[in-house]
mmCIF file with all atom_site columns, C-alpha atoms in Angstrom:
data_model
loop_
_atom_site.group_PDB
_atom_site.id
_atom_site.type_symbol
_atom_site.label_atom_id
_atom_site.label_alt_id
_atom_site.label_comp_id
_atom_site.label_asym_id
_atom_site.label_entity_id
_atom_site.label_seq_id
_atom_site.pdbx_PDB_ins_code
_atom_site.Cartn_x
_atom_site.Cartn_y
_atom_site.Cartn_z
_atom_site.occupancy
_atom_site.B_iso_or_equiv
_atom_site.pdbx_formal_charge
_atom_site.auth_seq_id
_atom_site.auth_comp_id
_atom_site.auth_asym_id
_atom_site.auth_atom_id
_atom_site.pdbx_PDB_model_num
ATOM 1   C CA . MET A 1 1   ? 51.346 -47.353 -72.037  1.00 0.00 ? 1   MET A CA 1
ATOM 2   C CA . HIS A 1 2   ? 52.817 -47.985 -75.879  1.00 0.00 ? 2   HIS A CA 1
ATOM 3   C CA . ASN A 1 3   ? 49.964 -46.671 -78.588  1.00 0.00 ? 3   ASN A CA 1
ATOM 4   C CA . GLY A 1 4   ? 51.637 -47.302 -81.896  1.00 0.00 ? 4   GLY A CA 1
ATOM 5   C CA . LEU A 1 5   ? 48.914 -45.127 -83.535  1.00 0.00 ? 5   LEU A CA 1
ATOM 6   C CA . ALA A 1 6   ? 49.946 -42.405 -81.102  1.00 0.00 ? 6   ALA A CA 1
ATOM 7   C CA . ASP A 1 7   ? 53.507 -42.429 -81.595  1.00 0.00 ? 7   ASP A CA 1
ATOM 8   C CA . PHE A 1 8   ? 52.741 -42.676 -85.062  1.00 0.00 ? 8   PHE A CA 1
ATOM 9   C CA . ILE A 1 9   ? 50.714 -39.359 -85.143  1.00 0.00 ? 9   ILE A CA 1
ATOM 10  C CA . GLU A 1 10  ? 53.304 -37.571 -82.724  1.00 0.00 ? 10  GLU A CA 1
ATOM 11  C CA . ALA A 1 11  ? 56.187 -38.918 -84.988  1.00 0.00 ? 11  ALA A CA 1
ATOM 12  C CA . HIS A 1 12  ? 54.461 -37.494 -88.548  1.00 0.00 ? 12  HIS A CA 1
ATOM 13  C CA . ALA A 1 13  ? 52.592 -34.617 -86.649  1.00 0.00 ? 13  ALA A CA 1
ATOM 14  C CA . GLU A 1 14  ? 54.248 -31.897 -88.544  1.00 0.00 ? 14  GLU A CA 1
ATOM 15  C CA . ALA A 1 15  ? 53.359 -33.789 -92.111  1.00 0.00 ? 15  ALA A CA 1
ATOM 16  C CA . ILE A 1 16  ? 49.921 -34.047 -90.918  1.00 0.00 ? 16  ILE A CA 1
ATOM 17  C CA . VAL A 1 17  ? 49.622 -30.125 -90.328  1.00 0.00 ? 17  VAL A CA 1
ATOM 18  C CA . GLU A 1 18  ? 50.648 -29.774 -93.469  1.00 0.00 ? 18  GLU A CA 1
ATOM 19  C CA . GLN A 1 19  ? 48.179 -31.652 -95.158  1.00 0.00 ? 19  GLN A CA 1
ATOM 20  C CA . ALA A 1 20  ? 46.273 -30.088 -93.517  1.00 0.00 ? 20  ALA A CA 1
ATOM 21  C CA . MET A 1 21  ? 47.226 -26.519 -93.818  1.00 0.00 ? 21  MET A CA 1
ATOM 22  C CA . GLU A 1 22  ? 47.230 -27.910 -98.358  1.00 0.00 ? 22  GLU A CA 1
ATOM 23  C CA . PHE A 1 23  ? 43.551 -28.835 -97.780  1.00 0.00 ? 23  PHE A CA 1
ATOM 24  C CA . ALA A 1 24  ? 42.958 -25.446 -95.981  1.00 0.00 ? 24  ALA A CA 1
ATOM 25  C CA . ARG A 1 25  ? 44.350 -23.585 -99.099  1.00 0.00 ? 25  ARG A CA 1
ATOM 26  C CA . THR A 1 26  ? 42.265 -24.967 -101.506 1.00 0.00 ? 26  THR A CA 1
ATOM 27  C CA . GLY A 1 27  ? 38.461 -24.321 -102.280 1.00 0.00 ? 27  GLY A CA 1
ATOM 28  C CA . GLU A 1 28  ? 36.713 -21.900 -99.861  1.00 0.00 ? 28  GLU A CA 1
ATOM 29  C CA . MET A 1 29  ? 38.077 -22.758 -96.583  1.00 0.00 ? 29  MET A CA 1
ATOM 30  C CA . GLY A 1 30  ? 40.718 -20.119 -96.297  1.00 0.00 ? 30  GLY A CA 1
ATOM 31  C CA . PRO A 1 31  ? 41.209 -17.940 -99.327  1.00 0.00 ? 31  PRO A CA 1
ATOM 32  C CA . GLY A 1 32  ? 43.050 -15.090 -98.235  1.00 0.00 ? 32  GLY A CA 1
ATOM 33  C CA . MET A 1 33  ? 44.014 -16.678 -94.775  1.00 0.00 ? 33  MET A CA 1
ATOM 34  C CA . SER A 1 34  ? 47.591 -16.249 -94.397  1.00 0.00 ? 34  SER A CA 1
ATOM 35  C CA . GLU A 1 35  ? 49.962 -19.681 -92.940  1.00 0.00 ? 35  GLU A CA 1
ATOM 36  C CA . GLU A 1 36  ? 49.854 -18.800 -89.372  1.00 0.00 ? 36  GLU A CA 1
ATOM 37  C CA . GLU A 1 37  ? 46.339 -18.603 -89.677  1.00 0.00 ? 37  GLU A CA 1
ATOM 38  C CA . LEU A 1 38  ? 45.680 -21.456 -91.675  1.00 0.00 ? 38  LEU A CA 1
ATOM 39  C CA . ARG A 1 39  ? 48.185 -23.468 -88.847  1.00 0.00 ? 39  ARG A CA 1
ATOM 40  C CA . ASP A 1 40  ? 46.468 -22.057 -86.102  1.00 0.00 ? 40  ASP A CA 1
ATOM 41  C CA . HIS A 1 41  ? 45.731 -24.658 -83.389  1.00 0.00 ? 41  HIS A CA 1
ATOM 42  C CA . LEU A 1 42  ? 46.651 -27.454 -85.402  1.00 0.00 ? 42  LEU A CA 1
ATOM 43  C CA . PRO A 1 43  ? 50.124 -28.604 -83.880  1.00 0.00 ? 43  PRO A CA 1
ATOM 44  C CA . GLU A 1 44  ? 48.179 -28.546 -80.249  1.00 0.00 ? 44  GLU A CA 1
ATOM 45  C CA . ILE A 1 45  ? 45.178 -30.355 -81.521  1.00 0.00 ? 45  ILE A CA 1
ATOM 46  C CA . LEU A 1 46  ? 47.311 -33.183 -82.317  1.00 0.00 ? 46  LEU A CA 1
ATOM 47  C CA . HIS A 1 47  ? 49.654 -32.945 -79.228  1.00 0.00 ? 47  HIS A CA 1
ATOM 48  C CA . ALA A 1 48  ? 45.874 -33.142 -77.256  1.00 0.00 ? 48  ALA A CA 1
ATOM 49  C CA . ILE A 1 49  ? 44.769 -35.912 -78.865  1.00 0.00 ? 49  ILE A CA 1
ATOM 50  C CA . VAL A 1 50  ? 48.369 -38.425 -78.539  1.00 0.00 ? 50  VAL A CA 1
ATOM 51  C CA . ALA A 1 51  ? 47.886 -36.907 -74.885  1.00 0.00 ? 51  ALA A CA 1
ATOM 52  C CA . ASP A 1 52  ? 44.237 -38.611 -75.233  1.00 0.00 ? 52  ASP A CA 1
ATOM 53  C CA . MET A 1 53  ? 45.282 -41.875 -76.514  1.00 0.00 ? 53  MET A CA 1
ATOM 54  C CA . ARG A 1 54  ? 48.268 -42.428 -74.258  1.00 0.00 ? 54  ARG A CA 1
ATOM 55  C CA . THR A 1 55  ? 45.291 -41.386 -71.422  1.00 0.00 ? 55  THR A CA 1
ATOM 56  C CA . PRO A 1 56  ? 44.657 -45.282 -69.453  1.00 0.00 ? 56  PRO A CA 1
ATOM 57  C CA . GLN A 1 57  ? 40.923 -44.970 -69.706  1.00 0.00 ? 57  GLN A CA 1
ATOM 58  C CA . THR A 1 58  ? 38.129 -48.500 -69.522  1.00 0.00 ? 58  THR A CA 1
ATOM 59  C CA . ARG A 1 59  ? 36.519 -50.218 -72.623  1.00 0.00 ? 59  ARG A CA 1
ATOM 60  C CA . ALA A 1 60  ? 33.340 -48.122 -71.381  1.00 0.00 ? 60  ALA A CA 1
ATOM 61  C CA . GLN A 1 61  ? 34.671 -44.689 -71.232  1.00 0.00 ? 61  GLN A CA 1
ATOM 62  C CA . SER A 1 62  ? 36.535 -44.980 -74.407  1.00 0.00 ? 62  SER A CA 1
ATOM 63  C CA . ILE A 1 63  ? 33.136 -46.075 -76.041  1.00 0.00 ? 63  ILE A CA 1
ATOM 64  C CA . ALA A 1 64  ? 31.245 -43.083 -74.373  1.00 0.00 ? 64  ALA A CA 1
ATOM 65  C CA . LYS A 1 65  ? 33.658 -40.766 -75.547  1.00 0.00 ? 65  LYS A CA 1
ATOM 66  C CA . ALA A 1 66  ? 33.761 -41.818 -79.029  1.00 0.00 ? 66  ALA A CA 1
ATOM 67  C CA . GLU A 1 67  ? 30.117 -41.280 -78.697  1.00 0.00 ? 67  GLU A CA 1
ATOM 68  C CA . GLY A 1 68  ? 30.298 -38.061 -77.705  1.00 0.00 ? 68  GLY A CA 1
ATOM 69  C CA . HIS A 1 69  ? 29.511 -38.929 -74.275  1.00 0.00 ? 69  HIS A CA 1
ATOM 70  C CA . SER A 1 70  ? 32.758 -37.622 -72.090  1.00 0.00 ? 70  SER A CA 1
ATOM 71  C CA . GLN A 1 71  ? 32.356 -35.507 -69.560  1.00 0.00 ? 71  GLN A CA 1
ATOM 72  C CA . ALA A 1 72  ? 33.634 -32.354 -70.388  1.00 0.00 ? 72  ALA A CA 1
ATOM 73  C CA . ASP A 1 73  ? 35.380 -30.648 -67.235  1.00 0.00 ? 73  ASP A CA 1
ATOM 74  C CA . PRO A 1 74  ? 33.670 -26.690 -67.001  1.00 0.00 ? 74  PRO A CA 1
ATOM 75  C CA . GLU A 1 75  ? 36.634 -25.913 -65.091  1.00 0.00 ? 75  GLU A CA 1
ATOM 76  C CA . GLN A 1 76  ? 39.145 -26.197 -67.828  1.00 0.00 ? 76  GLN A CA 1
ATOM 77  C CA . PRO A 1 77  ? 39.479 -23.762 -70.377  1.00 0.00 ? 77  PRO A CA 1
ATOM 78  C CA . ARG A 1 78  ? 38.797 -24.698 -74.137  1.00 0.00 ? 78  ARG A CA 1
ATOM 79  C CA . SER A 1 79  ? 40.967 -27.173 -75.749  1.00 0.00 ? 79  SER A CA 1
ATOM 80  C CA . ALA A 1 80  ? 42.900 -26.343 -78.809  1.00 0.00 ? 80  ALA A CA 1
ATOM 81  C CA . ALA A 1 81  ? 40.263 -27.756 -80.883  1.00 0.00 ? 81  ALA A CA 1
ATOM 82  C CA . GLY A 1 82  ? 37.325 -25.711 -79.647  1.00 0.00 ? 82  GLY A CA 1
ATOM 83  C CA . THR A 1 83  ? 39.354 -22.787 -79.607  1.00 0.00 ? 83  THR A CA 1
ATOM 84  C CA . HIS A 1 84  ? 40.625 -23.441 -83.352  1.00 0.00 ? 84  HIS A CA 1
ATOM 85  C CA . ALA A 1 85  ? 36.661 -24.145 -83.882  1.00 0.00 ? 85  ALA A CA 1
ATOM 86  C CA . VAL A 1 86  ? 35.869 -20.723 -82.475  1.00 0.00 ? 86  VAL A CA 1
ATOM 87  C CA . HIS A 1 87  ? 38.689 -18.947 -84.951  1.00 0.00 ? 87  HIS A CA 1
ATOM 88  C CA . ARG A 1 88  ? 37.522 -20.657 -87.557  1.00 0.00 ? 88  ARG A CA 1
ATOM 89  C CA . ALA A 1 89  ? 34.052 -19.616 -87.051  1.00 0.00 ? 89  ALA A CA 1
ATOM 90  C CA . HIS A 1 90  ? 35.047 -16.043 -86.651  1.00 0.00 ? 90  HIS A CA 1
ATOM 91  C CA . SER A 1 91  ? 37.231 -16.183 -89.625  1.00 0.00 ? 91  SER A CA 1
ATOM 92  C CA . GLY A 1 92  ? 34.093 -17.275 -91.331  1.00 0.00 ? 92  GLY A CA 1
ATOM 93  C CA . PHE A 1 93  ? 33.855 -20.879 -92.107  1.00 0.00 ? 93  PHE A CA 1
ATOM 94  C CA . SER A 1 94  ? 30.966 -22.806 -91.632  1.00 0.00 ? 94  SER A CA 1
ATOM 95  C CA . ILE A 1 95  ? 30.817 -26.032 -89.148  1.00 0.00 ? 95  ILE A CA 1
ATOM 96  C CA . ALA A 1 96  ? 30.904 -28.007 -92.589  1.00 0.00 ? 96  ALA A CA 1
ATOM 97  C CA . SER A 1 97  ? 34.351 -26.615 -93.229  1.00 0.00 ? 97  SER A CA 1
ATOM 98  C CA . VAL A 1 98  ? 35.920 -26.944 -89.804  1.00 0.00 ? 98  VAL A CA 1
ATOM 99  C CA . VAL A 1 99  ? 34.748 -30.354 -89.653  1.00 0.00 ? 99  VAL A CA 1
ATOM 100 C CA . ALA A 1 100 ? 35.806 -31.037 -93.309  1.00 0.00 ? 100 ALA A CA 1
ATOM 101 C CA . GLU A 1 101 ? 39.243 -29.730 -91.995  1.00 0.00 ? 101 GLU A CA 1
ATOM 102 C CA . TYR A 1 102 ? 39.702 -32.366 -89.282  1.00 0.00 ? 102 TYR A CA 1
ATOM 103 C CA . ARG A 1 103 ? 38.576 -34.794 -91.654  1.00 0.00 ? 103 ARG A CA 1
ATOM 104 C CA . ALA A 1 104 ? 41.474 -34.060 -93.628  1.00 0.00 ? 104 ALA A CA 1
ATOM 105 C CA . MET A 1 105 ? 43.897 -34.696 -90.568  1.00 0.00 ? 105 MET A CA 1
ATOM 106 C CA . ARG A 1 106 ? 42.619 -37.781 -89.960  1.00 0.00 ? 106 ARG A CA 1
ATOM 107 C CA . ALA A 1 107 ? 42.734 -38.631 -93.665  1.00 0.00 ? 107 ALA A CA 1
ATOM 108 C CA . GLY A 1 108 ? 45.957 -37.721 -93.896  1.00 0.00 ? 108 GLY A CA 1
ATOM 109 C CA . VAL A 1 109 ? 47.115 -40.058 -90.800  1.00 0.00 ? 109 VAL A CA 1
ATOM 110 C CA . LEU A 1 110 ? 45.201 -42.915 -92.701  1.00 0.00 ? 110 LEU A CA 1
ATOM 111 C CA . ARG A 1 111 ? 47.164 -42.493 -96.114  1.00 0.00 ? 111 ARG A CA 1
ATOM 112 C CA . MET A 1 112 ? 50.589 -41.822 -94.741  1.00 0.00 ? 112 MET A CA 1
#
C-alpha cells in the first residue's frame, strides 16, 4: 500500500528528529540533558508511526485509533512512544512537556 505521508516521514526522519531535539533544547524541556538523552527514542517513534500508517486497517479501525480507542495488546512490550514518555517523566518532564515534544515532531512534518 502506497502512503505518501509515511514515505515522506521515513525519508525525512532525521530532519524531523533534529527539529524535535531543537525544541527539546529550548525552555524548560531539556536543561542539562545530553544530545543522547534528547534524542532518546525519537527515531524509533517515527519508525513505529510509519509502520502503523502502512498497516492496512478499516475506516472504523482508523477512526477508533484516532479517537484513542484502539486495542493495545497487553502481551506486547511497551511501545517506543510509551518508553520515551516514561523516560521523560523520570527525567522531570511534565506531561505537558512530553505532549509538546510530540507536537513539535508533528509541527516539523507540517513545516517540511
